Amino acid sequence: MPPKPQVTTTINPIYGCSTSPAENPRFKRHGRRPPRRPITLLTVSEIESGTAKLPEYYALGLPLMAWCSFRFAELSELRVKDIEDGPRGMVIHVRRSAPLVNGKPKVKDGVKSDAGVRDVWVPSPLAEQIRNRLKVIDNSPNTFVVSNHRGDRLPRSTFTKQFKKVLPPAKAEMHVHALRHTGAVFAAWAGATTAELQERLGHATMEMAALYQHVAEGRQQAIAERMSDLH
C-alpha cells in the first residue's frame, strides 16, 4: 500500500481541457452549467476510526467503499461468490448491483453501465479485513459480505444513519457516495492513470475519471520520489 495520503481537500469538477464544454455554441442558449457542490473526502485515519465504531456485520462496508470505490448499490449486492482470493492477491468481481427502484432494491445483472462490470483488486490491508469477515459468516456463495443484523441485505438508510454518526464533526454533512470519491483520489495518489481510474471505478467515460488526477495532494512529489528510487 502507498504511504497514507492526508487527503483533506474538497474537489470540484474539472473538464480536463482548457475550455469548458459550455463554451460550445450549441450550449450557449442554456448558459453555463453551475458548478457541483464540493465533495468532502475522508482521511485514512478517519476511515479506520469510523470502521471501528460501526456494527460488525456491516462495518466492512466503509473501507470497501472507500478503498475499492464501490457504489452502495454494488456494495449491498456483494456476495461471497464475488470474492476471489489467490496467490496474486484478492480481487472482487463486480457483476451485479441492487439500486433502489420505487424505494426498494432491485437486483440487476450488470451494474450502472457495461463499464461498471469490472474486477477490482483489493489493497492488502483491506484484503486481510475481508478474510477475517469471511471467517465469521456463512461461506455459502450467495451470503452477503455486509448485511443487517439478520444477515439480510443491508438497507442504505441503515448504513447511512450509522455512517453519519461516526463522521468527524467537521464532515458531518458528508454523503455516503463521497466514499467512492475518496477511493478514487487514493488510487490517483498511488499513481493510477486516467484509464486505470476509469476501469477501477467503472466509469463509462474518461472525463469522469479525469477529475481525480487533479485532486491528490502531493502526487507530483510522490512521483519524483519514486523516480529517485530508479537511480
Short mmCIF file of C-alpha atoms in Angstrom, two decimals:
data_model
loop_
_atom_site.label_atom_id
_atom_site.label_comp_id
_atom_site.label_asym_id
_atom_site.label_seq_id
_atom_site.Cartn_x
_atom_site.Cartn_y
_atom_site.Cartn_z
CA MET A 1 0.00 0.00 0.00
CA PRO A 2 1.33 3.52 -0.74
CA PRO A 3 2.09 5.92 2.13
CA LYS A 4 -1.04 7.24 3.74
CA PRO A 5 -2.14 10.42 1.99
CA GLN A 6 -3.64 13.13 4.12
CA VAL A 7 -6.50 13.97 1.79
CA THR A 8 -8.45 16.72 3.45
CA THR A 9 -9.41 18.81 0.47
CA THR A 10 -12.68 19.04 -1.35
CA ILE A 11 -12.95 18.56 -5.07
CA ASN A 12 -14.73 20.46 -7.77
CA PRO A 13 -15.43 19.12 -11.26
CA ILE A 14 -12.89 19.93 -13.97
CA TYR A 15 -13.12 19.37 -17.63
CA GLY A 16 -9.64 18.05 -18.35
CA CYS A 17 -9.23 20.65 -21.12
CA SER A 18 -8.54 24.36 -21.45
CA THR A 19 -12.15 25.30 -22.07
CA SER A 20 -15.49 24.25 -20.66
CA PRO A 21 -17.93 22.31 -22.86
CA ALA A 22 -20.35 25.12 -22.04
CA GLU A 23 -18.33 27.32 -24.40
CA ASN A 24 -19.56 25.26 -27.33
CA PRO A 25 -22.04 27.40 -29.32
CA ARG A 26 -24.70 24.70 -29.24
CA PHE A 27 -24.86 25.02 -25.46
CA LYS A 28 -24.97 28.82 -25.36
CA ARG A 29 -28.73 29.00 -25.13
CA HIS A 30 -28.64 27.04 -21.91
CA GLY A 31 -25.95 29.13 -20.29
CA ARG A 32 -23.01 27.89 -18.27
CA ARG A 33 -23.78 24.91 -16.07
CA PRO A 34 -23.49 25.78 -12.37
CA PRO A 35 -20.65 24.01 -10.54
CA ARG A 36 -21.42 20.95 -8.50
CA ARG A 37 -21.19 21.06 -4.75
CA PRO A 38 -17.71 20.30 -3.39
CA ILE A 39 -17.21 16.72 -2.24
CA THR A 40 -15.67 16.05 1.16
CA LEU A 41 -13.14 13.24 1.47
CA LEU A 42 -12.09 11.14 4.45
CA THR A 43 -8.51 10.62 5.55
CA VAL A 44 -7.09 7.14 6.15
CA SER A 45 -7.25 7.57 9.93
CA GLU A 46 -10.89 8.70 9.72
CA ILE A 47 -11.75 5.59 7.70
CA GLU A 48 -10.10 3.38 10.29
CA SER A 49 -11.69 5.06 13.30
CA GLY A 50 -15.13 5.15 11.66
CA THR A 51 -14.95 1.46 10.74
CA ALA A 52 -14.12 0.55 14.35
CA LYS A 53 -17.29 2.29 15.57
CA LEU A 54 -19.76 0.62 13.18
CA PRO A 55 -21.65 -2.64 13.93
CA GLU A 56 -19.51 -5.60 12.95
CA TYR A 57 -21.96 -7.06 10.43
CA TYR A 58 -21.60 -4.09 8.11
CA ALA A 59 -18.53 -2.22 9.40
CA LEU A 60 -16.58 -3.58 6.44
CA GLY A 61 -18.81 -1.56 4.13
CA LEU A 62 -17.00 1.67 4.98
CA PRO A 63 -13.46 0.59 3.93
CA LEU A 64 -14.84 -1.38 0.98
CA MET A 65 -16.46 1.74 -0.44
CA ALA A 66 -13.51 3.93 0.48
CA TRP A 67 -10.68 1.75 -0.86
CA CYS A 68 -12.46 -0.04 -3.73
CA SER A 69 -14.70 2.85 -4.81
CA PHE A 70 -17.91 0.83 -4.83
CA ARG A 71 -21.30 2.38 -5.32
CA PHE A 72 -23.64 1.50 -2.45
CA ALA A 73 -25.83 -0.48 -4.87
CA GLU A 74 -22.78 -2.61 -5.65
CA LEU A 75 -21.77 -2.97 -2.00
CA SER A 76 -25.23 -4.12 -0.91
CA GLU A 77 -25.20 -6.87 -3.55
CA LEU A 78 -21.66 -8.07 -2.79
CA ARG A 79 -21.69 -11.79 -2.01
CA VAL A 80 -19.12 -14.40 -1.02
CA LYS A 81 -19.03 -15.80 -4.56
CA ASP A 82 -17.82 -12.44 -5.87
CA ILE A 83 -14.54 -12.60 -3.95
CA GLU A 84 -11.55 -14.43 -5.41
CA ASP A 85 -8.53 -14.83 -3.17
CA GLY A 86 -5.40 -16.33 -4.67
CA PRO A 87 -1.58 -16.23 -4.67
CA ARG A 88 -1.54 -12.91 -6.54
CA GLY A 89 -3.91 -11.26 -4.08
CA MET A 90 -7.61 -10.64 -3.70
CA VAL A 91 -9.91 -9.44 -6.47
CA ILE A 92 -13.61 -8.64 -6.26
CA HIS A 93 -15.71 -9.36 -9.34
CA VAL A 94 -18.38 -6.65 -9.63
CA ARG A 95 -21.12 -8.28 -11.66
CA ARG A 96 -24.40 -7.13 -10.10
CA SER A 97 -25.92 -4.21 -8.25
CA ALA A 98 -29.11 -3.55 -6.32
CA PRO A 99 -30.22 0.04 -6.94
CA LEU A 100 -33.40 1.37 -5.41
CA VAL A 101 -36.40 1.21 -7.72
CA ASN A 102 -39.54 2.80 -6.29
CA GLY A 103 -37.90 2.74 -2.89
CA LYS A 104 -36.95 -0.96 -2.98
CA PRO A 105 -33.67 -2.60 -4.00
CA LYS A 106 -33.86 -4.39 -7.33
CA VAL A 107 -31.06 -6.75 -8.29
CA LYS A 108 -29.63 -6.18 -11.75
CA ASP A 109 -27.25 -8.44 -13.62
CA GLY A 110 -24.70 -5.89 -14.61
CA VAL A 111 -24.34 -2.51 -12.97
CA LYS A 112 -24.82 1.12 -13.95
CA SER A 113 -23.22 0.62 -17.35
CA ASP A 114 -21.26 -2.04 -19.20
CA ALA A 115 -18.11 -0.37 -17.89
CA GLY A 116 -19.37 -0.96 -14.36
CA VAL A 117 -18.91 -4.71 -14.77
CA ARG A 118 -15.31 -4.95 -13.64
CA ASP A 119 -12.70 -6.65 -11.47
CA VAL A 120 -11.38 -4.60 -8.56
CA TRP A 121 -8.09 -5.58 -6.95
CA VAL A 122 -8.09 -5.09 -3.19
CA PRO A 123 -5.26 -3.42 -1.18
CA SER A 124 -3.57 -5.94 1.11
CA PRO A 125 -4.71 -4.50 4.49
CA LEU A 126 -8.33 -4.45 3.35
CA ALA A 127 -7.98 -7.96 1.92
CA GLU A 128 -7.00 -9.15 5.39
CA GLN A 129 -10.10 -7.49 6.87
CA ILE A 130 -12.24 -9.25 4.29
CA ARG A 131 -10.65 -12.62 5.09
CA ASN A 132 -11.42 -12.08 8.76
CA ARG A 133 -15.02 -11.27 7.88
CA LEU A 134 -15.36 -14.41 5.79
CA LYS A 135 -14.24 -16.50 8.76
CA VAL A 136 -17.26 -15.47 10.84
CA ILE A 137 -20.05 -15.60 8.26
CA ASP A 138 -21.68 -18.41 6.34
CA ASN A 139 -19.42 -19.11 3.39
CA SER A 140 -22.24 -20.14 1.09
CA PRO A 141 -21.78 -18.48 -2.33
CA ASN A 142 -24.82 -16.21 -2.00
CA THR A 143 -24.13 -14.96 1.52
CA PHE A 144 -23.94 -11.16 1.75
CA VAL A 145 -20.49 -9.90 2.77
CA VAL A 146 -22.08 -6.91 4.53
CA SER A 147 -25.59 -7.24 5.88
CA ASN A 148 -28.08 -6.18 8.52
CA HIS A 149 -28.12 -7.96 11.88
CA ARG A 150 -30.20 -10.83 10.42
CA GLY A 151 -27.80 -11.46 7.56
CA ASP A 152 -30.19 -9.93 5.00
CA ARG A 153 -29.43 -7.21 2.50
CA LEU A 154 -28.12 -4.05 4.16
CA PRO A 155 -30.53 -1.12 3.66
CA ARG A 156 -28.91 2.08 2.51
CA SER A 157 -30.81 4.05 5.14
CA THR A 158 -29.41 1.86 7.94
CA PHE A 159 -25.84 2.27 6.76
CA THR A 160 -26.23 6.00 6.12
CA LYS A 161 -27.65 6.67 9.59
CA GLN A 162 -24.76 4.96 11.36
CA PHE A 163 -22.17 6.30 8.93
CA LYS A 164 -23.24 9.85 9.78
CA LYS A 165 -22.74 9.13 13.48
CA VAL A 166 -19.09 8.13 13.08
CA LEU A 167 -18.07 11.11 10.92
CA PRO A 168 -15.87 13.85 12.36
CA PRO A 169 -17.99 16.90 13.32
CA ALA A 170 -16.36 18.98 10.58
CA LYS A 171 -17.52 16.46 7.96
CA ALA A 172 -20.97 15.72 9.36
CA GLU A 173 -22.66 16.62 6.06
CA MET A 174 -20.62 14.11 4.07
CA HIS A 175 -22.66 11.89 1.75
CA VAL A 176 -22.08 8.11 1.64
CA HIS A 177 -21.30 8.34 -2.07
CA ALA A 178 -18.29 10.52 -1.22
CA LEU A 179 -16.56 7.37 0.00
CA ARG A 180 -16.36 6.33 -3.65
CA HIS A 181 -14.65 9.62 -4.48
CA THR A 182 -12.26 9.12 -1.57
CA GLY A 183 -11.16 5.80 -3.06
CA ALA A 184 -10.69 7.38 -6.47
CA VAL A 185 -8.40 10.04 -5.02
CA PHE A 186 -6.39 7.39 -3.16
CA ALA A 187 -5.94 5.45 -6.39
CA ALA A 188 -4.85 8.59 -8.25
CA TRP A 189 -2.42 9.43 -5.46
CA ALA A 190 -0.99 5.91 -5.75
CA GLY A 191 -0.26 6.56 -9.42
CA ALA A 192 -3.29 5.31 -11.34
CA THR A 193 -3.67 6.77 -14.80
CA THR A 194 -6.94 8.19 -16.04
CA ALA A 195 -7.63 4.99 -17.97
CA GLU A 196 -6.86 2.89 -14.89
CA LEU A 197 -9.18 5.02 -12.77
CA GLN A 198 -11.90 4.67 -15.37
CA GLU A 199 -11.54 0.89 -15.22
CA ARG A 200 -11.35 0.71 -11.42
CA LEU A 201 -14.41 2.90 -10.87
CA GLY A 202 -16.43 1.50 -13.75
CA HIS A 203 -16.90 4.85 -15.45
CA ALA A 204 -18.23 4.83 -18.98
CA THR A 205 -16.18 7.88 -19.99
CA MET A 206 -12.67 9.09 -19.23
CA GLU A 207 -13.96 12.58 -18.40
CA MET A 208 -15.46 11.38 -15.13
CA ALA A 209 -12.24 9.64 -14.12
CA ALA A 210 -10.00 12.52 -15.20
CA LEU A 211 -11.02 14.89 -12.42
CA TYR A 212 -9.40 12.71 -9.75
CA GLN A 213 -5.99 13.11 -11.36
CA HIS A 214 -6.00 16.76 -10.28
CA VAL A 215 -7.02 16.27 -6.68
CA ALA A 216 -4.49 14.01 -4.96
CA GLU A 217 -2.27 16.30 -2.91
CA GLY A 218 1.45 15.64 -3.04
CA ARG A 219 1.20 13.48 -6.17
CA GLN A 220 3.99 15.26 -8.05
CA GLN A 221 6.27 14.94 -5.03
CA ALA A 222 5.47 11.23 -4.74
CA ILE A 223 6.23 10.69 -8.44
CA ALA A 224 9.58 12.46 -8.06
CA GLU A 225 10.46 10.31 -5.06
CA ARG A 226 9.65 7.12 -6.96
CA MET A 227 11.75 8.30 -9.88
CA SER A 228 14.63 8.84 -7.47
CA ASP A 229 14.39 5.20 -6.46
CA LEU A 230 15.31 4.24 -10.04
CA HIS A 231 18.83 5.68 -9.65
#
